[in-house]
Each structure stands twice: as C-alpha cells, then as structure tokens.
Coordinates of C-alpha atoms and ligand atoms in Angstrom, one line a residue:
M1 CA -26.0 31.0 83.4
C2 CA -22.4 30.7 82.0
A3 CA -22.8 26.9 82.1
Q4 CA -26.2 27.1 80.3
M5 CA -24.8 29.3 77.6
Y6 CA -21.7 27.2 77.2
Y7 CA -23.7 24.0 76.7
R8 CA -25.9 25.8 74.2
G9 CA -22.8 26.5 72.2
K10 CA -22.8 30.3 72.8
M11 CA -19.3 30.3 74.3
F12 CA -16.2 28.8 72.7
G13 CA -13.1 27.0 74.0
F14 CA -13.2 26.5 77.7
V15 CA -15.2 28.2 80.5
H16 CA -14.2 27.7 84.1
L17 CA -16.8 28.3 86.8
Y18 CA -15.9 29.9 90.1
N19 CA -18.6 28.4 92.3
G20 CA -17.3 27.8 95.8
Q21 CA -14.4 30.3 95.5
E22 CA -16.4 33.6 95.5
A23 CA -15.2 34.7 98.9
V24 CA -11.7 35.0 97.7
S25 CA -12.4 37.3 94.7
T26 CA -14.9 39.4 96.7
G27 CA -12.9 39.5 99.9
F28 CA -9.9 41.0 98.2
I29 CA -11.1 43.0 95.2
K30 CA -13.9 44.9 97.0
L31 CA -11.1 46.6 99.0
L32 CA -9.3 48.0 96.0
K33 CA -9.3 51.6 94.8
Q34 CA -9.8 52.7 91.2
E35 CA -6.1 52.8 90.3
D36 CA -5.2 49.4 91.8
C37 CA -4.6 46.5 89.4
V38 CA -5.9 42.9 89.2
V39 CA -4.3 40.0 87.3
S40 CA -6.2 36.8 87.1
T41 CA -6.3 33.3 85.6
Y42 CA -9.0 31.6 83.5
C43 CA -11.7 32.4 86.1
D44 CA -11.2 36.0 85.1
H45 CA -14.8 36.7 84.2
V46 CA -15.5 36.7 88.0
H47 CA -12.5 38.8 88.9
A48 CA -13.5 41.3 86.2
L49 CA -17.1 41.5 87.4
T50 CA -15.9 42.0 91.0
E51 CA -13.6 44.8 89.8
G52 CA -16.6 46.5 88.2
V53 CA -16.5 45.5 84.6
P54 CA -20.2 45.7 83.6
A55 CA -21.9 42.3 83.3
R56 CA -23.0 43.1 79.7
Q57 CA -19.3 43.5 78.7
V58 CA -18.3 40.3 80.4
M59 CA -21.1 38.2 79.0
S60 CA -20.5 39.6 75.5
E61 CA -16.8 38.8 75.8
L62 CA -17.7 35.2 76.8
F63 CA -19.9 35.1 73.7
G64 CA -17.1 36.5 71.5
K65 CA -19.1 39.6 70.5
T66 CA -17.8 43.0 69.6
T67 CA -19.5 44.6 72.6
G68 CA -17.3 42.5 75.0
C69 CA -14.6 44.2 77.1
C70 CA -12.0 42.9 74.5
R71 CA -14.2 43.4 71.5
G72 CA -14.9 39.7 71.5
K73 CA -11.2 38.9 70.7
G74 CA -10.4 37.4 74.1
G75 CA -13.3 35.3 75.1
S76 CA -13.3 33.3 78.2
M77 CA -9.8 33.3 80.0
H78 CA -8.7 36.6 78.4
M79 CA -10.7 39.4 80.0
F80 CA -8.9 42.7 79.9
S81 CA -10.2 46.2 80.8
K82 CA -7.8 49.2 80.8
E83 CA -10.5 51.3 82.4
H84 CA -10.8 48.9 85.4
N85 CA -7.2 47.9 85.5
V86 CA -8.0 44.3 84.9
L87 CA -4.7 43.4 83.3
G88 CA -5.9 40.1 82.0
G89 CA -6.9 36.6 82.5
F90 CA -4.1 34.2 81.7
A91 CA -4.8 30.8 80.4
F92 CA -1.2 29.6 80.7
I93 CA -0.9 29.1 84.4
G94 CA 1.7 31.3 86.1
E95 CA 2.0 33.7 83.2
G96 CA 0.0 36.4 85.0
I97 CA 2.4 36.4 88.0
P98 CA 5.3 38.2 86.2
V99 CA 2.7 40.6 84.6
A100 CA 1.4 41.5 88.1
T101 CA 4.9 41.9 89.4
G102 CA 5.6 44.3 86.5
A103 CA 2.5 46.3 87.3
A104 CA 3.6 46.5 90.9
F105 CA 7.1 47.6 89.8
T106 CA 5.4 50.4 87.7
S107 CA 3.6 51.6 90.9
K108 CA 6.8 51.5 92.9
Y109 CA 8.7 53.4 90.1
K110 CA 5.9 56.0 90.0
R111 CA 6.1 56.5 93.7
E112 CA 9.8 56.9 93.8
V113 CA 10.3 59.0 90.6
L114 CA 7.0 60.6 89.5
K115 CA 4.4 60.8 92.1
E116 CA 5.3 60.6 95.8
D117 CA 1.8 59.9 97.0
C118 CA 1.2 57.0 94.6
D119 CA 0.0 54.1 96.8
E120 CA -1.3 51.7 94.1
V121 CA -1.5 48.0 94.8
T122 CA -1.6 45.0 92.5
L123 CA -3.4 41.7 93.3
A124 CA -2.2 38.5 91.6
F125 CA -4.6 35.6 91.7
F126 CA -3.6 32.1 90.9
G127 CA -4.1 28.5 92.0
D128 CA -2.3 25.9 94.2
G129 CA -1.0 24.0 91.2
T130 CA 0.6 27.1 89.8
C131 CA 2.7 27.5 93.0
N132 CA 4.8 24.6 91.6
N133 CA 5.8 26.7 88.6
G134 CA 9.0 28.7 88.3
Q135 CA 7.4 32.1 87.7
F136 CA 5.9 31.9 91.2
F137 CA 9.3 31.6 92.9
E138 CA 11.0 34.1 90.6
C139 CA 8.4 36.7 91.2
L140 CA 8.3 36.2 95.0
N141 CA 12.0 36.8 95.0
M142 CA 11.8 40.0 92.9
A143 CA 8.8 41.3 94.8
A144 CA 10.5 40.8 98.2
L145 CA 13.8 42.2 96.9
W146 CA 12.3 45.4 95.7
K147 CA 9.5 45.6 98.3
L148 CA 6.9 45.8 95.6
P149 CA 3.3 46.7 96.4
I150 CA 1.7 43.4 95.5
V151 CA -0.3 40.7 97.2
F152 CA 0.1 37.1 95.8
V153 CA -3.3 35.5 96.4
V154 CA -3.3 31.8 96.1
E155 CA -6.7 30.2 95.6
N156 CA -5.9 26.8 97.0
N157 CA -8.9 24.7 95.9
L158 CA -6.8 21.5 96.6
W159 CA -6.8 20.4 93.0
A160 CA -5.0 21.3 89.7
I161 CA -7.6 19.9 87.3
G162 CA -7.3 16.2 88.3
M163 CA -4.1 16.4 90.3
S164 CA -4.4 16.5 94.0
H165 CA -2.4 19.3 95.7
L166 CA -1.1 16.8 98.3
R167 CA 0.4 14.6 95.6
S168 CA 2.1 17.3 93.7
T169 CA 3.9 19.6 96.1
S170 CA 6.7 18.9 98.5
D171 CA 5.2 21.1 101.2
P172 CA 1.4 21.6 100.9
Q173 CA 1.4 24.6 103.2
I174 CA 1.9 27.2 100.5
W175 CA 1.8 30.2 102.9
K176 CA 5.2 29.0 104.3
K177 CA 6.9 29.9 101.0
G178 CA 6.4 33.6 101.8
P179 CA 8.8 33.7 104.8
A180 CA 11.3 31.8 102.8
F181 CA 11.6 34.9 100.6
G182 CA 11.4 37.3 103.5
M183 CA 7.7 38.3 103.2
P184 CA 4.8 37.4 105.4
G185 CA 2.8 34.3 104.5
V186 CA -0.7 34.0 105.8
H187 CA -3.2 31.1 105.6
V188 CA -6.9 32.0 105.7
D189 CA -10.3 30.1 105.4
G190 CA -11.1 31.1 101.8
M191 CA -14.7 30.1 102.2
D192 CA -15.4 32.9 104.8
V193 CA -15.6 36.2 103.1
L194 CA -15.2 38.2 106.3
K195 CA -12.0 36.3 107.3
V196 CA -10.6 36.8 103.8
M197 CA -11.4 40.6 104.0
E198 CA -9.6 40.9 107.3
V199 CA -6.5 39.3 105.9
A200 CA -6.8 41.2 102.6
Q201 CA -7.1 44.5 104.5
E202 CA -3.8 43.9 106.3
A203 CA -1.9 42.7 103.2
I204 CA -3.2 45.5 100.9
G205 CA -2.6 48.1 103.7
R206 CA 1.0 46.8 104.0
A207 CA 1.6 47.1 100.3
R208 CA 0.1 50.6 100.2
R209 CA 2.4 51.8 103.0
G210 CA 5.4 50.7 101.0
K211 CA 6.2 47.7 103.3
G212 CA 6.2 45.2 100.4
P213 CA 4.5 42.0 99.3
T214 CA 2.5 39.4 101.2
L215 CA 1.7 35.8 100.2
V216 CA -1.9 34.8 101.2
E217 CA -3.1 31.2 100.9
C218 CA -6.8 31.0 100.8
E219 CA -8.1 27.5 101.4
T220 CA -11.1 27.0 99.2
Y221 CA -12.9 24.5 97.0
R222 CA -14.5 24.5 93.6
F223 CA -18.0 23.0 93.4
R224 CA -17.8 22.1 89.7
G225 CA -15.3 20.4 87.5
H226 CA -12.2 22.3 86.4
S227 CA -13.9 23.5 83.3
L228 CA -17.3 22.9 81.8
A229 CA -15.6 20.2 79.7
D230 CA -14.3 18.3 82.7
P231 CA -16.4 15.3 83.8
D232 CA -15.0 15.7 87.4
E233 CA -14.7 12.0 88.1
L234 CA -11.5 12.1 90.1
R235 CA -12.5 13.9 93.2
D236 CA -13.9 11.9 96.1
P237 CA -17.7 12.5 96.5
A238 CA -17.2 12.6 100.3
E239 CA -14.7 15.5 99.9
K240 CA -17.1 17.3 97.6
A241 CA -20.0 16.8 100.0
H242 CA -17.9 18.1 102.9
Y243 CA -17.0 21.4 101.1
A244 CA -20.5 21.8 99.8
T245 CA -21.7 22.3 103.3
R246 CA -19.3 25.3 103.6
D247 CA -20.7 27.3 100.6
P248 CA -19.4 30.8 101.2
I249 CA -22.6 32.5 100.0
T250 CA -24.8 30.4 102.2
A251 CA -22.5 31.0 105.1
L252 CA -22.6 34.8 104.7
K253 CA -26.4 34.7 104.4
K254 CA -26.5 32.8 107.7
Y255 CA -24.2 35.3 109.4
L256 CA -26.3 38.2 108.2
F257 CA -29.5 36.6 109.6
E258 CA -27.9 35.6 112.9
N259 CA -26.6 39.1 113.5
N260 CA -29.7 40.8 112.3
L261 CA -27.9 42.6 109.5
A262 CA -30.4 41.8 106.8
S263 CA -33.9 40.4 106.4
E264 CA -35.1 37.6 104.2
A265 CA -37.0 40.2 102.1
E266 CA -33.8 42.3 101.6
L267 CA -31.8 39.3 100.4
K268 CA -34.6 38.2 98.1
A269 CA -34.6 41.7 96.6
I270 CA -30.8 41.4 96.0
D271 CA -31.3 38.0 94.4
K272 CA -34.0 39.4 92.1
K273 CA -31.7 42.3 91.1
I274 CA -28.9 39.9 90.3
D275 CA -31.2 37.7 88.2
E276 CA -32.2 40.9 86.2
I277 CA -28.6 41.9 85.6
I278 CA -27.8 38.3 84.4
E279 CA -30.8 38.2 82.1
D280 CA -30.0 41.6 80.7
S281 CA -26.4 40.7 80.1
V282 CA -27.4 37.5 78.2
E283 CA -30.0 39.4 76.0
F284 CA -27.3 42.0 75.3
A285 CA -24.8 39.4 74.3
Y286 CA -27.2 37.6 72.1
E287 CA -28.1 40.8 70.2
S288 CA -24.6 42.0 69.8
P289 CA -22.7 41.5 66.5
V290 CA -19.8 39.2 66.1
P291 CA -16.5 40.9 65.0
A292 CA -16.3 41.5 61.3
R293 CA -14.0 39.3 59.2
N294 CA -11.8 42.3 58.4
Q295 CA -11.0 42.7 62.1
L296 CA -9.3 39.3 62.2
L297 CA -5.8 40.8 62.4
E298 CA -6.7 43.8 64.5
N299 CA -4.9 43.9 67.8
V300 CA -2.8 40.9 66.8
F301 CA 0.2 43.1 66.2
A302 CA 0.9 46.7 67.3
D303 CA -1.7 48.5 65.2
P304 CA -2.6 52.2 65.3
R305 CA -6.2 51.3 64.4
G306 CA -6.3 49.0 67.4
F307 CA -7.4 50.0 70.9
G308 CA -4.9 50.9 73.6
I309 CA -2.0 49.5 71.7
G310 CA 0.8 51.8 70.5
P311 CA 1.4 52.9 66.9
M312 CA 3.0 50.6 64.4
V313 CA 6.4 51.6 63.1
S314 CA 5.8 51.9 59.4
T315 CA 9.4 51.1 58.5
D316 CA 9.2 47.7 60.2
V317 CA 9.1 45.7 57.0
R318 CA 9.2 42.3 58.7
I319 CA 6.0 43.0 60.6
L320 CA 4.3 44.3 57.5
N321 CA 5.3 41.3 55.5
L322 CA 4.1 38.9 58.3
R323 CA 0.8 40.7 58.4
K324 CA 0.4 40.3 54.7
E325 CA 1.3 36.7 54.9
L326 CA -1.2 36.1 57.7
L327 CA -3.9 37.9 55.8
R328 CA -3.3 35.8 52.7
C329 CA -3.5 32.6 54.9
S330 CA -6.7 33.7 56.6
L331 CA -8.3 34.5 53.2
K332 CA -7.4 31.0 52.0
V333 CA -9.0 29.5 55.1
Ligands
TPP1 C1 1.9 26.5 81.6 C2 0.7 25.6 81.6 N1 0.8 24.3 81.9 C3 -0.3 23.5 81.9 C4 -1.5 24.0 81.7 C5 -2.7 23.1 81.8 N2 -3.5 23.5 83.0 C6 -4.6 24.2 82.9 S1 -5.3 24.5 84.4 C7 -4.1 23.6 85.2 C8 -4.1 23.3 86.6 C9 -4.0 24.6 87.4 O1 -4.3 24.3 88.8 P1 -4.3 25.5 89.8 O2 -3.1 26.3 89.7 O3 -4.5 24.8 91.2 O4 -5.6 26.3 89.4 P2 -7.1 26.1 89.6 O5 -7.6 25.8 88.3 O6 -7.3 24.9 90.6 O7 -7.7 27.3 90.1 C10 -3.2 23.1 84.3 C11 -2.0 22.2 84.6 C12 -1.6 25.4 81.5 N3 -2.8 26.0 81.3 N4 -0.5 26.2 81.5
MG2 MG1 -6.2 24.5 92.2

C-alpha cells in the first residue's frame, strides 16, 4: 500500500519498503517493554508500527498530514513517537547509532543514580553498509566501555543501495566486530523470526541484567529496490530469486501449519484484519488536513508552542533574529 500511495504522489521524498526483512523488526521489537527505546533508519515506518504506533498515525505521517505521529513534519524516514519511545528514523546512515547509545546511557545513569530497578534497553537498527561508518565503531567502543544496555541490530541485506556488501567491507562477517570491542557478536538467520527472537531474547536479557551490549548481525534480504525510486537493476536476478524462496512470512506460515499451531481459516482472518487496518489508515490519511502554512517554523527551533521540545529562552536574540529571517524567506517563497 505504501508503494501504491507513493506512486500516486501521496508521499513525498523517498519511501523505503521493508519487504523481506520483517522477521528482524518483529523478532526484536515484540520482546520490548513499554519503557524500552527503538532507534531506526529510513525503514522506520515498520519499526514504528511494530513498536505499537497506530497505523493511522504512521500512514498520515507518510502522507505529511497533521494527524501523523510527527504532525506531518517528518514524513517518511523521520518517524518519532515520544509515547512509544521511538526515538526516530534517521535518513543519514549511522546518525541514529549515537542517539541510541545516548538513550542507553540515560538508562544506565537512571539505574545508577535515580532508580535502582531501572532495566530499560535500547535497540539500534541499521544496515550492513552503515557498519563501515565511524559512528558504528565509536559507539561500539563507548557501549562496551560503559556496559550500556543496548543491542546493536545489523540488518545485513547484503546491499547498500547498489553497493555489494562483499565489495565494500574488509571483513564481511560483521558479528566479528563485537568481540573486537569486548562484547558478544552473534550471527542469525534474519529471515527466520523464531531464530531472531531466540537471539534477541538472549541479547535483550543480557542488557537488562546490566551485562552490557551485544552486536547481532541478522542476515536478510530486501525484496524491492532500495527505495521506491530505485530501478533495482544491479542485483543479480538469481540472487533475488534465491532469497524470494525464503520469505520470512511464508516460512512462518508453513511452520504454523506444520506444527498445527494455526488453521488456514485463522490466518485468513488475520489477513482480513490487516487489510482492514491498512484501508482504514489510508482513508484516515486521505481525510486528514495538511499542516497550516503558519506552522512552517514550528518545531524547527526550540519553541514553547511546539510539542515535547523545551521552552525558548526569550533573551536569545540570535535565534529570534534567525527565526524572523527564515519567516521572511518563507513568505517570499
Ligand atoms: C551519511 C550518509 N551517507 C550516504 C547516504 C546515502 N545512502 C542512503 S542509504 C545508503 C546505503 C545504506 O546501506 P545499509 O546501511 O546497508 O542499509 P540498507 O538500506 O541496506 O538497510 C547510503 C549510502 C546517507 N543516507 N547518509
Ligand atoms: Mg544493506
């Protein structure tokens, strides 16, 4: 549905589908408690949904409407929900990792100074290509040094847009970089939700017990191009066909049938319910208003009229002048 709406011009900028990688988000996030935090990338609409942000709010945000979880100011790639502790999608790769490390530091600080029974955990999701960026190494170091309650979840889909993982990294086994910093590194089949859950349980449990971070490499694959604007001409059709046979949703369905855990009718009923939720979210997004023109600068700077952002210091003349200047420019445009 996201693809349909994007091609109809209802969503702006880029939208990145998550098809093929669902087992990673579900396998990890479904184990979290209310207070735990999630930091994501540009596939954040899925991580937000998994974390419980209502589909209506997510779809509206993708449409850039005021009823979205960021009042339509974030759009695709910038989902945020204070209520659900979704601390953002980050379009600049690697930028979310220090934010997640900071959130984990906050939890550690709370535990040591304010609230002894605080056992919050933060999950940082990012891709294989991102593991070649500096923030990854810096944050692994800090997290291990301070035994932070964080799990670094690498969604290794073997590609960074059109760059093959094997061509761009000195050692393609990402999990090995964990032990280099003194934390466990684990590799898991990221297309098997039950295997992901098993590994996630161990890593999250470890973080909750104050035993520090874990690096988990989930080997997965995306079924579509990098974004909906990507013609996806660089990946070998044979490779795509190979991974298509391992669709995590089809695999789980097969497992449920083989183990008599669900009937065809039960799964059909779930499918129907999902279709209804999606239809409802699209209708809601269509009907919702776009942000008013006078909200253009809201939440851009610290603004007491904004939401969740601290009060502006009225004596800060520089910010006031900058705001005025921006307002003048926007009116000219
Ligand atoms: C700092 C920065 N450099 C470059 C880009 C352009 N860019 C967008 S996605 C991407 C590849 C990311 O690949 P990976 O980390 O494997 O994530 P995936 O999309 O495969 O989940 C790049 C280089 C960016 N967004 N941010
Ligand atoms: Mg990748």
